[in-house]
Amino acid sequence: MVAAWQRERPDLDVEPLAILSRVSRLARHLDLARRSAFARHHLEPWEFDVLSALRRAGAPYELSPGALLTQTLVTSGTMTNRIDRLESRGLVERHRSLDDRRGVIVRLTAAGVEGVDSAMADLLDVEAALLSDVGPDDRTRLAELLRLVVGQFEH
C-alpha cells in the first residue's frame, strides 16, 4: 500500500502512512484478539474496562463513578448504564460513600474479582503471543515510542 502511494503520488511524504497504517491494522487485530479473550470469560470489552479499573484501584477494589469516568473515557450516562448492567450480573455493587452521604462508591464483588483476574491472565497470554517475534529490547523501545505518540492525545 505504501509503495503504491509512493508510486502514484511521489510528491507526498508517505512516511506517516508507513507507520500509522500498521498501527491501525495492529489495532484491529488486537481488538479481535481481546474480544476473543474476554468472550472466553463471558465479558464484553467495556465490562473488562470497568472491572479492570476497579481491580487496579487495589483492595477493597472500589472507585467513585466519577473516577471510573476518568479512567474509561465515557459519559456519565454511559457509565451509569454500565454500572447497572455489571451490578445486575453480580460483578459490582454500589455502596453509599462514607465521606459524602450523597455519593456512591462502586465495588467489585468476589465474582467480579475472579472474572477480571482470569480474563486478565488470558489476555496477557494472548498479547504475549502477539509479541512473540519481538525481542525484549525491541519491546521496551516499541513501548517507549508508542507512549510518545499516544501521549500527545492524553494531556
Coordinates of N, CA and C in Angstrom, one line a residue:
M1 N 0.8 -1.2 0.0 CA 0.0 0.0 0.0 C 0.9 1.3 0.0
V2 N 1.9 1.3 0.8 CA 2.8 2.4 0.9 C 3.5 2.6 -0.4
A3 N 4.0 1.5 -1.0 CA 4.7 1.6 -2.2 C 3.8 2.1 -3.4
A4 N 2.6 1.7 -3.3 CA 1.6 2.1 -4.3 C 1.3 3.6 -4.2
W5 N 1.2 4.1 -3.0 CA 1.0 5.6 -2.8 C 2.3 6.3 -3.2
Q6 N 3.4 5.8 -2.9 CA 4.7 6.5 -3.4 C 4.7 6.5 -4.9
R7 N 4.3 5.5 -5.5 CA 4.3 5.4 -7.0 C 3.3 6.4 -7.6
E8 N 2.1 6.4 -7.0 CA 1.0 7.3 -7.5 C 1.1 8.7 -7.1
R9 N 1.7 9.0 -6.0 CA 1.8 10.4 -5.5 C 3.3 10.6 -5.0
P10 N 4.3 10.6 -5.8 CA 5.6 10.8 -5.4 C 5.9 12.2 -4.8
D11 N 4.9 13.1 -4.9 CA 5.0 14.4 -4.3 C 4.7 14.4 -2.8
L12 N 4.1 13.3 -2.3 CA 3.7 13.3 -0.9 C 4.7 12.5 -0.1
D13 N 4.9 12.9 1.1 CA 5.7 12.1 2.1 C 4.8 11.1 2.8
V14 N 5.0 9.9 2.4 CA 4.1 8.8 2.9 C 4.6 8.1 4.1
E15 N 5.7 8.7 4.7 CA 6.3 8.1 5.9 C 5.2 7.9 7.0
P16 N 4.4 8.9 7.4 CA 3.4 8.6 8.4 C 2.5 7.5 8.1
L17 N 2.1 7.3 6.8 CA 1.3 6.2 6.4 C 2.0 4.8 6.7
A18 N 3.3 4.8 6.4 CA 4.0 3.6 6.6 C 4.0 3.1 8.1
I19 N 3.9 4.1 9.0 CA 3.9 3.8 10.4 C 2.5 3.6 10.9
L20 N 1.7 4.6 10.7 CA 0.3 4.6 11.3 C -0.7 3.7 10.7
S21 N -0.5 3.3 9.4 CA -1.4 2.3 8.9 C -1.1 1.0 9.5
R22 N 0.1 0.7 9.8 CA 0.4 -0.5 10.5 C -0.1 -0.5 12.0
V23 N -0.1 0.6 12.6 CA -0.7 0.7 13.9 C -2.2 0.5 13.8
S24 N -2.8 1.1 12.8 CA -4.2 0.9 12.6 C -4.6 -0.6 12.4
R25 N -3.8 -1.2 11.6 CA -4.1 -2.7 11.3 C -3.8 -3.5 12.6
L26 N -2.8 -3.2 13.3 CA -2.5 -3.9 14.6 C -3.7 -3.7 15.5
A27 N -4.2 -2.5 15.6 CA -5.3 -2.2 16.5 C -6.5 -3.1 16.2
R28 N -6.8 -3.3 14.9 CA -7.9 -4.2 14.5 C -7.6 -5.6 14.9
H29 N -6.4 -6.1 14.7 CA -6.0 -7.5 15.1 C -6.1 -7.6 16.7
L30 N -5.6 -6.6 17.3 CA -5.6 -6.6 18.8 C -7.0 -6.6 19.3
D31 N -7.9 -5.8 18.7 CA -9.3 -5.7 19.1 C -10.0 -7.1 19.0
L32 N -9.7 -7.8 17.9 CA -10.3 -9.1 17.7 C -9.7 -10.1 18.8
A33 N -8.4 -10.0 19.0 CA -7.8 -11.0 20.0 C -8.3 -10.7 21.4
R34 N -8.5 -9.4 21.7 CA -9.0 -9.1 23.0 C -10.5 -9.5 23.2
R35 N -11.3 -9.2 22.2 CA -12.7 -9.6 22.2 C -12.8 -11.1 22.5
S36 N -12.0 -11.9 21.8 CA -12.0 -13.3 21.9 C -11.6 -13.8 23.3
A37 N -10.5 -13.1 23.8 CA -10.0 -13.5 25.2 C -11.1 -13.1 26.2
F38 N -11.8 -12.0 26.1 CA -12.8 -11.6 27.1 C -14.0 -12.5 26.9
A39 N -14.4 -12.9 25.7 CA -15.6 -13.7 25.5 C -15.4 -15.1 26.2
R40 N -14.2 -15.6 26.2 CA -14.0 -16.8 27.0 C -14.3 -16.7 28.4
H41 N -14.4 -15.5 28.9 CA -14.7 -15.2 30.3 C -16.1 -14.5 30.5
H42 N -16.9 -14.6 29.4 CA -18.2 -14.0 29.3 C -18.2 -12.5 29.6
L43 N -17.2 -11.8 29.1 CA -17.1 -10.4 29.3 C -17.1 -9.7 28.0
E44 N -17.7 -8.5 27.9 CA -17.5 -7.6 26.8 C -16.3 -6.7 27.1
P45 N -15.7 -6.1 26.0 CA -14.5 -5.3 26.3 C -14.8 -4.1 27.3
W46 N -16.0 -3.5 27.1 CA -16.4 -2.4 28.1 C -16.5 -2.9 29.5
E47 N -17.0 -4.2 29.7 CA -17.1 -4.7 31.0 C -15.7 -4.9 31.6
F48 N -14.8 -5.4 30.8 CA -13.4 -5.6 31.3 C -12.8 -4.3 31.6
D49 N -13.1 -3.2 30.8 CA -12.5 -1.9 31.1 C -12.9 -1.4 32.5
V50 N -14.2 -1.5 32.8 CA -14.7 -1.1 34.1 C -14.2 -2.0 35.2
L51 N -14.3 -3.3 35.1 CA -13.8 -4.2 36.1 C -12.3 -4.0 36.4
S52 N -11.5 -3.9 35.3 CA -10.1 -3.7 35.5 C -9.7 -2.4 36.1
A53 N -10.5 -1.3 35.9 CA -10.2 -0.1 36.6 C -10.4 -0.3 38.1
L54 N -11.5 -1.0 38.4 CA -11.8 -1.2 39.9 C -10.7 -2.1 40.5
R55 N -10.3 -3.1 39.7 CA -9.2 -4.1 40.2 C -7.9 -3.4 40.4
R56 N -7.5 -2.5 39.5 CA -6.3 -1.7 39.6 C -6.3 -0.8 40.8
A57 N -7.5 -0.4 41.3 CA -7.5 0.5 42.4 C -7.0 -0.1 43.7
G58 N -6.9 -1.4 43.7 CA -6.4 -2.1 44.9 C -7.5 -2.4 45.9
A59 N -7.3 -3.3 46.8 CA -8.3 -3.6 47.8 C -8.8 -2.4 48.5
P60 N -10.0 -2.2 48.7 CA -11.2 -3.1 48.5 C -11.8 -3.0 47.1
Y61 N -11.0 -2.6 46.1 CA -11.4 -2.6 44.7 C -12.7 -1.7 44.5
E62 N -12.6 -0.5 44.8 CA -13.7 0.4 44.7 C -13.3 1.8 44.2
L63 N -14.2 2.4 43.5 CA -14.0 3.8 43.0 C -15.3 4.5 42.9
S64 N -15.3 5.8 42.8 CA -16.5 6.6 42.6 C -16.8 6.5 41.1
P65 N -18.1 6.7 40.8 CA -18.4 6.7 39.3 C -17.6 7.7 38.6
G66 N -17.3 8.9 39.2 CA -16.5 9.9 38.6 C -15.1 9.4 38.2
A67 N -14.5 8.7 39.2 CA -13.2 8.1 38.9 C -13.2 7.1 37.8
L68 N -14.3 6.3 37.7 CA -14.5 5.4 36.6 C -14.6 6.1 35.3
L69 N -15.3 7.2 35.3 CA -15.5 8.0 34.1 C -14.1 8.5 33.5
T70 N -13.3 8.9 34.4 CA -11.9 9.4 34.1 C -11.1 8.3 33.5
Q71 N -11.2 7.1 34.1 CA -10.3 6.0 33.6 C -10.9 5.4 32.3
T72 N -12.2 5.4 32.1 CA -12.7 4.7 30.9 C -13.1 5.6 29.8
L73 N -13.1 6.9 30.0 CA -13.4 7.9 29.0 C -14.7 7.8 28.3
V74 N -15.8 7.6 29.2 CA -17.1 7.6 28.7 C -17.9 8.7 29.4
T75 N -19.2 8.9 28.9 CA -20.0 9.9 29.6 C -20.6 9.3 30.9
S76 N -21.2 10.2 31.7 CA -21.8 9.8 32.9 C -23.0 8.9 32.7
G77 N -23.8 9.2 31.7 CA -24.9 8.4 31.3 C -24.5 7.0 30.9
T78 N -23.5 6.9 30.1 CA -22.9 5.6 29.7 C -22.4 4.8 30.9
M79 N -21.7 5.5 31.8 CA -21.2 4.8 33.0 C -22.3 4.3 33.9
T80 N -23.3 5.1 34.1 CA -24.4 4.7 34.9 C -25.0 3.4 34.3
N81 N -25.2 3.4 33.0 CA -25.8 2.2 32.3 C -24.8 1.0 32.5
R82 N -23.5 1.2 32.4 CA -22.6 0.1 32.5 C -22.6 -0.4 34.0
I83 N -22.6 0.5 34.9 CA -22.6 0.0 36.3 C -23.9 -0.8 36.6
D84 N -25.0 -0.3 36.1 CA -26.3 -1.0 36.3 C -26.2 -2.4 35.7
R85 N -25.6 -2.5 34.5 CA -25.5 -3.9 33.9 C -24.6 -4.8 34.6
L86 N -23.5 -4.2 35.1 CA -22.5 -5.0 35.8 C -23.1 -5.4 37.2
E87 N -23.8 -4.6 37.8 CA -24.5 -4.9 39.1 C -25.5 -6.0 38.9
S88 N -26.3 -5.9 37.8 CA -27.3 -7.0 37.5 C -26.6 -8.3 37.3
R89 N -25.4 -8.3 36.9 CA -24.7 -9.6 36.7 C -23.9 -10.1 37.9
G90 N -24.0 -9.3 39.0 CA -23.3 -9.6 40.2 C -21.8 -9.4 40.2
L91 N -21.3 -8.5 39.3 CA -19.9 -8.3 39.2 C -19.4 -7.1 40.0
V92 N -20.4 -6.1 40.2 CA -20.1 -5.0 41.1 C -21.3 -4.7 42.0
E93 N -21.1 -3.9 43.0 CA -22.1 -3.5 43.9 C -21.9 -2.0 44.2
R94 N -23.0 -1.3 44.5 CA -22.9 0.1 44.9 C -23.1 0.2 46.4
H95 N -22.3 1.2 46.9 CA -22.4 1.5 48.3 C -22.5 3.0 48.5
R96 N -23.1 3.4 49.6 CA -23.0 4.9 49.9 C -21.6 5.2 50.3
S97 N -21.1 6.4 49.9 CA -19.8 6.8 50.3 C -19.8 7.2 51.8
L98 N -18.8 6.8 52.5 CA -18.7 7.2 53.9 C -18.3 8.7 54.1
D99 N -17.6 9.2 53.0 CA -17.2 10.6 53.1 C -18.2 11.6 52.6
D100 N -19.1 11.1 51.7 CA -20.1 12.0 51.2 C -21.4 11.3 51.2
R101 N -22.4 11.6 52.0 CA -23.6 10.9 52.2 C -24.4 10.8 50.9
R102 N -24.2 11.8 50.0 CA -24.9 11.8 48.7 C -24.2 11.0 47.6
G103 N -22.9 10.6 47.9 CA -22.0 9.9 46.9 C -22.2 8.4 46.9
V104 N -21.8 7.8 45.8 CA -21.9 6.4 45.7 C -20.5 5.9 45.4
I105 N -20.2 4.7 45.9 CA -19.0 4.0 45.6 C -19.3 2.7 44.9
V106 N -18.6 2.4 43.8 CA -18.8 1.1 43.1 C -17.6 0.2 43.5
R107 N -18.0 -1.0 43.9 CA -17.0 -2.0 44.4 C -17.2 -3.3 43.7
L108 N -16.0 -3.9 43.3 CA -16.0 -5.3 42.8 C -16.6 -6.3 43.8
T109 N -17.4 -7.2 43.3 CA -17.8 -8.4 44.1 C -16.7 -9.4 44.0
A110 N -16.8 -10.5 44.7 CA -15.9 -11.6 44.6 C -15.9 -12.2 43.2
A111 N -17.1 -12.3 42.6 CA -17.3 -12.8 41.3 C -16.6 -11.8 40.3
G112 N -16.7 -10.5 40.5 CA -16.0 -9.5 39.7 C -14.5 -9.7 39.7
V113 N -14.0 -9.9 40.9 CA -12.5 -10.0 41.0 C -12.1 -11.3 40.3
E114 N -12.8 -12.4 40.5 CA -12.5 -13.6 39.8 C -12.6 -13.5 38.3
G115 N -13.6 -12.8 37.8 CA -13.8 -12.7 36.4 C -12.7 -11.8 35.8
V116 N -12.4 -10.7 36.4 CA -11.4 -9.8 35.8 C -10.0 -10.4 35.9
D117 N -9.7 -11.1 37.0 CA -8.4 -11.7 37.1 C -8.2 -12.8 36.1
S118 N -9.2 -13.7 35.9 CA -9.0 -14.7 34.9 C -8.9 -14.2 33.5
A119 N -9.7 -13.2 33.2 CA -9.7 -12.5 31.9 C -8.4 -11.9 31.6
M120 N -7.8 -11.2 32.7 CA -6.5 -10.5 32.5 C -5.4 -11.5 32.3
A121 N -5.4 -12.7 33.0 CA -4.4 -13.7 32.7 C -4.5 -14.2 31.3
D122 N -5.7 -14.5 30.8 CA -5.9 -14.9 29.4 C -5.4 -13.9 28.4
L123 N -5.8 -12.6 28.7 CA -5.4 -11.5 27.8 C -3.9 -11.4 27.7
L124 N -3.2 -11.5 28.8 CA -1.8 -11.4 28.8 C -1.1 -12.5 28.0
D125 N -1.7 -13.7 28.1 CA -1.2 -14.8 27.3 C -1.4 -14.5 25.8
V126 N -2.6 -14.0 25.4 CA -2.9 -13.7 24.0 C -1.9 -12.6 23.5
E127 N -1.7 -11.6 24.3 CA -0.9 -10.4 23.9 C 0.6 -10.8 23.8
A128 N 1.0 -11.7 24.7 CA 2.4 -12.2 24.7 C 2.6 -13.0 23.4
A129 N 1.6 -13.7 23.0 CA 1.8 -14.5 21.7 C 1.9 -13.5 20.5
L130 N 1.1 -12.4 20.6 CA 1.1 -11.5 19.5 C 2.5 -10.8 19.4
L131 N 3.2 -10.7 20.5 CA 4.5 -10.1 20.5 C 5.7 -11.1 20.5
S132 N 5.4 -12.4 20.2 CA 6.4 -13.4 20.3 C 7.6 -13.2 19.4
D133 N 7.4 -12.5 18.3 CA 8.5 -12.3 17.3 C 9.3 -11.1 17.6
V134 N 8.9 -10.4 18.7 CA 9.6 -9.1 19.0 C 10.5 -9.4 20.3
G135 N 11.8 -9.1 20.2 CA 12.7 -9.4 21.3 C 12.4 -8.4 22.5
P136 N 13.0 -8.7 23.7 CA 12.7 -7.9 24.9 C 13.2 -6.4 24.7
D137 N 14.4 -6.2 24.1 CA 14.8 -4.9 23.9 C 13.9 -4.1 23.0
D138 N 13.5 -4.7 21.9 CA 12.6 -4.1 20.9 C 11.3 -3.8 21.5
R139 N 10.8 -4.7 22.4 CA 9.5 -4.5 23.1 C 9.6 -3.2 23.9
T140 N 10.7 -3.1 24.7 CA 10.9 -1.9 25.5 C 10.9 -0.6 24.7
R141 N 11.7 -0.7 23.6 CA 11.8 0.5 22.7 C 10.4 0.8 22.1
L142 N 9.7 -0.2 21.6 CA 8.4 0.0 21.0 C 7.4 0.6 22.0
A143 N 7.4 0.1 23.2 CA 6.5 0.7 24.2 C 6.9 2.2 24.5
E144 N 8.1 2.5 24.5 CA 8.5 3.9 24.7 C 8.1 4.8 23.5
L145 N 8.3 4.3 22.3 CA 7.9 5.1 21.1 C 6.4 5.3 21.1
L146 N 5.6 4.2 21.4 CA 4.2 4.3 21.3 C 3.7 5.2 22.4
R147 N 4.3 5.2 23.6 CA 4.0 6.1 24.7 C 4.1 7.6 24.2
L148 N 5.2 7.9 23.5 CA 5.4 9.2 22.9 C 4.3 9.6 22.0
V149 N 3.9 8.8 21.1 CA 2.8 9.1 20.2 C 1.5 9.2 20.9
V150 N 1.1 8.3 21.7 CA -0.2 8.4 22.4 C -0.2 9.5 23.4
G151 N 0.9 9.9 24.0 CA 1.0 10.9 25.0 C 0.4 12.3 24.5
Q152 N 0.6 12.5 23.2 CA 0.0 13.8 22.7 C -1.5 13.9 22.8
F153 N -2.2 12.8 22.9 CA -3.6 12.8 23.0 C -4.1 12.7 24.4
E154 N -3.2 12.5 25.4 CA -3.6 12.2 26.8 C -3.1 13.3 27.7
H155 N -3.1 14.5 27.3 CA -2.6 15.6 28.2 C -3.7 16.0 29.2

